[in-house]
PDB file of C-alpha atoms and ligand atoms in Angstrom:
ATOM      1  CA  UNK A  12    -120.949 149.015  81.729  1.00  0.00           C
ATOM      2  CA  UNK A  13    -123.203 147.715  83.871  1.00  0.00           C
ATOM      3  CA  UNK A  14    -126.211 149.086  84.862  1.00  0.00           C
ATOM      4  CA  UNK A  15    -126.103 150.965  88.506  1.00  0.00           C
ATOM      5  CA  UNK A  16    -127.854 148.715  90.566  1.00  0.00           C
ATOM      6  CA  UNK A  17    -125.051 145.409  89.909  1.00  0.00           C
ATOM      7  CA  UNK A  18    -122.610 148.343  90.449  1.00  0.00           C
ATOM      8  CA  UNK A  19    -124.481 148.396  93.875  1.00  0.00           C
ATOM      9  CA  UNK A  20    -123.894 144.577  94.226  1.00  0.00           C
ATOM     10  CA  UNK A  21    -120.642 144.352  92.766  1.00  0.00           C
ATOM     11  CA  UNK A  22    -118.857 146.944  94.522  1.00  0.00           C
ATOM     12  CA  UNK A  23    -118.895 144.906  98.203  1.00  0.00           C
ATOM     13  CA  UNK A  24    -118.400 146.821 101.246  1.00  0.00           C
ATOM     14  CA  UNK A  25    -114.832 145.632 101.130  1.00  0.00           C
ATOM     15  CA  UNK A  26    -114.141 146.659  98.040  1.00  0.00           C
ATOM     16  CA  UNK A  27    -115.000 150.164  98.316  1.00  0.00           C
ATOM     17  CA  UNK A  28    -113.332 150.603 101.780  1.00  0.00           C
ATOM     18  CA  UNK A  29    -110.540 148.834 100.599  1.00  0.00           C
ATOM     19  CA  UNK A  30    -110.821 151.880  97.551  1.00  0.00           C
ATOM     20  CA  UNK A  31    -110.748 154.900  99.878  1.00  0.00           C
ATOM     21  CA  UNK A  32    -108.875 153.635 102.103  1.00  0.00           C
ATOM     22  CA  UNK A  33    -105.995 151.179 100.889  1.00  0.00           C
ATOM     23  CA  UNK A  34    -103.489 149.466 103.665  1.00  0.00           C
ATOM     24  CA  UNK A  35    -100.744 149.330 101.191  1.00  0.00           C
ATOM     25  CA  UNK A  36    -100.330 152.082  98.152  1.00  0.00           C
ATOM     26  CA  UNK A  37     -96.786 153.582  98.454  1.00  0.00           C
ATOM     27  CA  UNK A  38     -93.352 151.234  96.986  1.00  0.00           C
ATOM     28  CA  UNK A  39     -91.886 148.255  99.063  1.00  0.00           C
ATOM     29  CA  UNK A  40     -88.149 149.774 100.753  1.00  0.00           C
ATOM     30  CA  UNK A  41     -85.756 148.829  99.345  1.00  0.00           C
ATOM     31  CA  UNK A  42     -87.388 147.700  96.235  1.00  0.00           C
ATOM     32  CA  UNK A  43     -86.087 144.226  94.712  1.00  0.00           C
ATOM     33  CA  UNK A  44     -88.552 143.926  92.014  1.00  0.00           C
ATOM     34  CA  UNK A  45     -90.732 146.096  89.802  1.00  0.00           C
ATOM     35  CA  UNK A  46     -93.547 146.352  87.428  1.00  0.00           C
ATOM     36  CA  UNK A  47     -96.200 148.324  85.782  1.00  0.00           C
ATOM     37  CA  UNK A  48     -99.223 146.239  84.402  1.00  0.00           C
ATOM     38  CA  UNK A  49    -102.094 148.027  82.579  1.00  0.00           C
ATOM     39  CA  UNK A  50    -105.787 147.233  81.525  1.00  0.00           C
ATOM     40  CA  UNK A  51    -106.456 148.567  78.583  1.00  0.00           C
ATOM     41  CA  UNK A  52    -110.377 147.851  78.489  1.00  0.00           C
ATOM     42  CA  UNK A  53    -110.954 149.634  81.507  1.00  0.00           C
ATOM     43  CA  UNK A  54    -107.897 151.911  81.676  1.00  0.00           C
ATOM     44  CA  UNK A  55    -106.347 150.489  85.489  1.00  0.00           C
ATOM     45  CA  UNK A  56    -102.376 150.833  85.919  1.00  0.00           C
ATOM     46  CA  UNK A  57    -100.945 149.653  88.891  1.00  0.00           C
ATOM     47  CA  UNK A  58     -97.364 149.518  89.801  1.00  0.00           C
ATOM     48  CA  UNK A  59     -95.925 146.697  91.708  1.00  0.00           C
ATOM     49  CA  UNK A  60     -92.596 146.762  93.682  1.00  0.00           C
ATOM     50  CA  UNK A  61     -92.054 144.017  95.798  1.00  0.00           C
ATOM     51  CA  UNK A  62     -89.035 143.754  98.900  1.00  0.00           C
ATOM     52  CA  UNK A  63     -88.120 139.936  99.245  1.00  0.00           C
ATOM     53  CA  UNK A  64     -85.953 138.261 101.285  1.00  0.00           C
ATOM     54  CA  UNK A  65     -81.893 137.517 101.309  1.00  0.00           C
ATOM     55  CA  UNK A  66     -82.417 133.935  99.209  1.00  0.00           C
ATOM     56  CA  UNK A  67     -85.038 135.707  97.132  1.00  0.00           C
ATOM     57  CA  UNK A  68     -88.228 133.210  97.832  1.00  0.00           C
ATOM     58  CA  UNK A  69     -89.880 134.785 100.149  1.00  0.00           C
ATOM     59  CA  UNK A  70     -92.166 138.250  99.745  1.00  0.00           C
ATOM     60  CA  UNK A  71     -92.019 140.229 102.739  1.00  0.00           C
ATOM     61  CA  UNK A  72     -93.564 143.356 101.232  1.00  0.00           C
ATOM     62  CA  UNK A  73     -95.939 144.158  98.563  1.00  0.00           C
ATOM     63  CA  UNK A  74     -96.602 147.926  97.765  1.00  0.00           C
ATOM     64  CA  UNK A  75     -98.506 149.417  94.879  1.00  0.00           C
ATOM     65  CA  UNK A  76     -99.127 152.593  92.542  1.00  0.00           C
ATOM     66  CA  UNK A  77    -102.134 153.312  90.184  1.00  0.00           C
ATOM     67  CA  UNK A  78    -105.086 154.534  89.316  1.00  0.00           C
ATOM     68  CA  UNK A  79    -107.827 152.538  88.594  1.00  0.00           C
ATOM     69  CA  UNK A  80    -111.529 151.890  89.023  1.00  0.00           C
ATOM     70  CA  UNK A  81    -112.379 150.359  92.797  1.00  0.00           C
ATOM     71  CA  UNK A  82    -112.012 146.648  91.776  1.00  0.00           C
ATOM     72  CA  UNK A  83    -108.486 147.419  89.960  1.00  0.00           C
ATOM     73  CA  UNK A  84    -107.256 148.713  93.253  1.00  0.00           C
ATOM     74  CA  UNK A  85    -109.418 147.087  95.943  1.00  0.00           C
ATOM     75  CA  UNK A  86    -108.205 143.666  94.601  1.00  0.00           C
ATOM     76  CA  UNK A  87    -104.217 145.335  94.896  1.00  0.00           C
ATOM     77  CA  UNK A  88    -105.025 146.534  98.767  1.00  0.00           C
ATOM     78  CA  UNK A  89    -106.594 142.604  99.078  1.00  0.00           C
ATOM     79  CA  UNK A  90    -104.014 140.741  96.985  1.00  0.00           C
ATOM     80  CA  UNK A  91    -100.717 142.701  98.606  1.00  0.00           C
ATOM     81  CA  UNK A  92    -102.071 141.698 102.280  1.00  0.00           C
ATOM     82  CA  UNK A  93    -102.104 138.742 101.424  1.00  0.00           C
ATOM     83  CA  UNK A  94     -98.893 137.868  99.935  1.00  0.00           C
ATOM     84  CA  UNK A  95     -97.362 139.583 103.101  1.00  0.00           C
ATOM     85  CA  UNK A  96     -94.708 137.132 104.153  1.00  0.00           C
ATOM     86  CA  UNK A  97     -95.594 134.484 101.517  1.00  0.00           C
ATOM     87  CA  UNK A  98     -93.157 132.316  99.792  1.00  0.00           C
ATOM     88  CA  UNK A  99     -92.470 132.996  95.867  1.00  0.00           C
ATOM     89  CA  UNK A 100     -93.846 129.652  95.235  1.00  0.00           C
ATOM     90  CA  UNK A 101     -96.796 129.741  97.096  1.00  0.00           C
ATOM     91  CA  UNK A 102     -97.762 133.397  96.050  1.00  0.00           C
ATOM     92  CA  UNK A 103     -97.367 132.048  92.049  1.00  0.00           C
ATOM     93  CA  UNK A 104    -100.099 129.320  93.457  1.00  0.00           C
ATOM     94  CA  UNK A 105    -102.359 132.035  94.262  1.00  0.00           C
ATOM     95  CA  UNK A 106    -102.205 133.521  91.276  1.00  0.00           C
ATOM     96  CA  UNK A 107    -103.959 130.879  89.594  1.00  0.00           C
ATOM     97  CA  UNK A 108    -105.928 130.298  92.347  1.00  0.00           C
ATOM     98  CA  UNK A 109    -107.300 133.178  91.426  1.00  0.00           C
ATOM     99  CA  UNK A 110    -107.623 133.279  88.334  1.00  0.00           C
ATOM    100  CA  UNK A 111    -109.516 130.082  88.571  1.00  0.00           C
ATOM    101  CA  UNK A 112    -112.052 131.708  91.528  1.00  0.00           C
ATOM    102  CA  UNK A 113    -111.972 134.325  88.354  1.00  0.00           C
ATOM    103  CA  UNK A 114    -113.860 131.823  85.807  1.00  0.00           C
ATOM    104  CA  UNK A 115    -115.847 130.474  88.730  1.00  0.00           C
ATOM    105  CA  UNK A 116    -113.970 127.978  90.848  1.00  0.00           C
ATOM    106  CA  UNK A 117    -113.145 127.381  94.459  1.00  0.00           C
ATOM    107  CA  UNK A 118    -112.726 130.112  96.568  1.00  0.00           C
ATOM    108  CA  UNK A 119    -109.508 130.571  99.531  1.00  0.00           C
ATOM    109  CA  UNK A 120    -109.745 129.122 102.257  1.00  0.00           C
ATOM    110  CA  UNK A 121    -110.552 130.951 105.212  1.00  0.00           C
ATOM    111  CA  UNK A 122    -107.065 131.887 105.830  1.00  0.00           C
ATOM    112  CA  UNK A 123    -107.562 134.468 102.881  1.00  0.00           C
ATOM    113  CA  UNK A 124    -111.053 134.738 102.920  1.00  0.00           C
ATOM    114  CA  UNK A 125    -111.093 138.360 102.182  1.00  0.00           C
ATOM    115  CA  UNK A 126    -110.088 137.856  98.887  1.00  0.00           C
ATOM    116  CA  UNK A 127    -113.584 136.003  98.600  1.00  0.00           C
ATOM    117  CA  UNK A 128    -114.758 138.919  98.279  1.00  0.00           C
ATOM    118  CA  UNK A 129    -113.826 139.866  94.834  1.00  0.00           C
ATOM    119  CA  UNK A 130    -115.664 136.668  93.609  1.00  0.00           C
ATOM    120  CA  UNK A 131    -119.016 138.181  92.832  1.00  0.00           C
ATOM    121  CA  UNK A 132    -116.848 139.818  90.204  1.00  0.00           C
ATOM    122  CA  UNK A 133    -116.275 136.728  87.951  1.00  0.00           C
ATOM    123  CA  UNK A 134    -119.988 137.532  87.714  1.00  0.00           C
ATOM    124  CA  UNK A 135    -119.053 140.651  85.620  1.00  0.00           C
ATOM    125  CA  UNK A 136    -116.944 139.005  82.801  1.00  0.00           C
ATOM    126  CA  UNK A 137    -115.826 143.062  81.445  1.00  0.00           C
ATOM    127  CA  UNK A 138    -114.693 143.564  84.895  1.00  0.00           C
ATOM    128  CA  UNK A 139    -112.373 140.027  85.342  1.00  0.00           C
ATOM    129  CA  UNK A 140    -109.707 142.015  83.935  1.00  0.00           C
ATOM    130  CA  UNK A 141    -110.223 144.614  86.526  1.00  0.00           C
ATOM    131  CA  UNK A 142    -109.734 142.257  89.264  1.00  0.00           C
ATOM    132  CA  UNK A 143    -107.093 139.969  87.739  1.00  0.00           C
ATOM    133  CA  UNK A 144    -104.431 143.189  86.638  1.00  0.00           C
ATOM    134  CA  UNK A 145    -102.450 143.120  89.786  1.00  0.00           C
ATOM    135  CA  UNK A 146    -102.182 139.184  89.774  1.00  0.00           C
ATOM    136  CA  UNK A 147    -100.938 139.050  86.621  1.00  0.00           C
ATOM    137  CA  UNK A 148     -98.620 141.947  86.900  1.00  0.00           C
ATOM    138  CA  UNK A 149     -97.501 140.293  90.221  1.00  0.00           C
ATOM    139  CA  UNK A 150     -96.469 137.001  88.187  1.00  0.00           C
ATOM    140  CA  UNK A 151     -94.907 139.429  85.934  1.00  0.00           C
ATOM    141  CA  UNK A 152     -92.619 140.408  88.643  1.00  0.00           C
ATOM    142  CA  UNK A 153     -91.921 137.592  90.028  1.00  0.00           C
ATOM    143  CA  UNK A 154     -90.920 135.663  87.120  1.00  0.00           C
ATOM    144  CA  UNK A 155     -88.689 138.914  86.490  1.00  0.00           C
ATOM    145  CA  UNK A 156     -84.930 137.475  87.494  1.00  0.00           C
ATOM    146  CA  UNK A 157     -83.942 141.533  87.328  1.00  0.00           C
ATOM    147  CA  UNK A 158     -83.500 144.165  90.632  1.00  0.00           C
ATOM    148  CA  UNK A 159     -82.717 146.750  88.137  1.00  0.00           C
ATOM    149  CA  UNK A 160     -84.338 150.033  89.704  1.00  0.00           C
ATOM    150  CA  UNK A 161     -87.787 150.666  88.228  1.00  0.00           C
ATOM    151  CA  UNK A 162     -87.157 152.932  85.733  1.00  0.00           C
ATOM    152  CA  UNK A 163     -85.512 150.221  84.374  1.00  0.00           C
ATOM    153  CA  UNK A 164     -88.608 147.812  83.561  1.00  0.00           C
ATOM    154  CA  UNK A 165     -91.156 147.381  80.432  1.00  0.00           C
ATOM    155  CA  UNK A 166     -94.408 147.752  80.982  1.00  0.00           C
ATOM    156  CA  UNK A 167     -96.238 144.496  80.673  1.00  0.00           C
ATOM    157  CA  UNK A 168     -99.129 146.132  78.480  1.00  0.00           C
TER     158      UNK A 168
HETATM  159 ZN1   ZN B  18    -111.186 148.347  85.687  1.00  0.00          ZN
END
């Protein structure tokens, strides 16, 4: 566990705001992709639902449900916002970019600058999995080709 001082630095205002007042909690309507994710090291769980366009190459809506720490929940909310209206290839590139950023790599361009608030987490190795959980889960959701209802899916734990 990080100290309280570290946590204050880490939980920047945006992260806390998103945790307390998420904008993208809920379920996409209709659900075209569903994926559960779990981060055992912290206990975070996430359930992502996606609504895609007719061709299936564009994300119309991203929603999440789940329980976890402020970092995991805020990361999901920020991701949902950033990915709404993006095409699938672009979203997969962003997954890679987010993982790179967590390893100390480059930030997102100004269009996605809100995602850069998560960069502070990269200084706390034990919390990186909290921040990346939602992105791992998204990747699994996009790479599954099934549109079966949520019960038909397995956890990616
Ligand atoms: Zn966590």
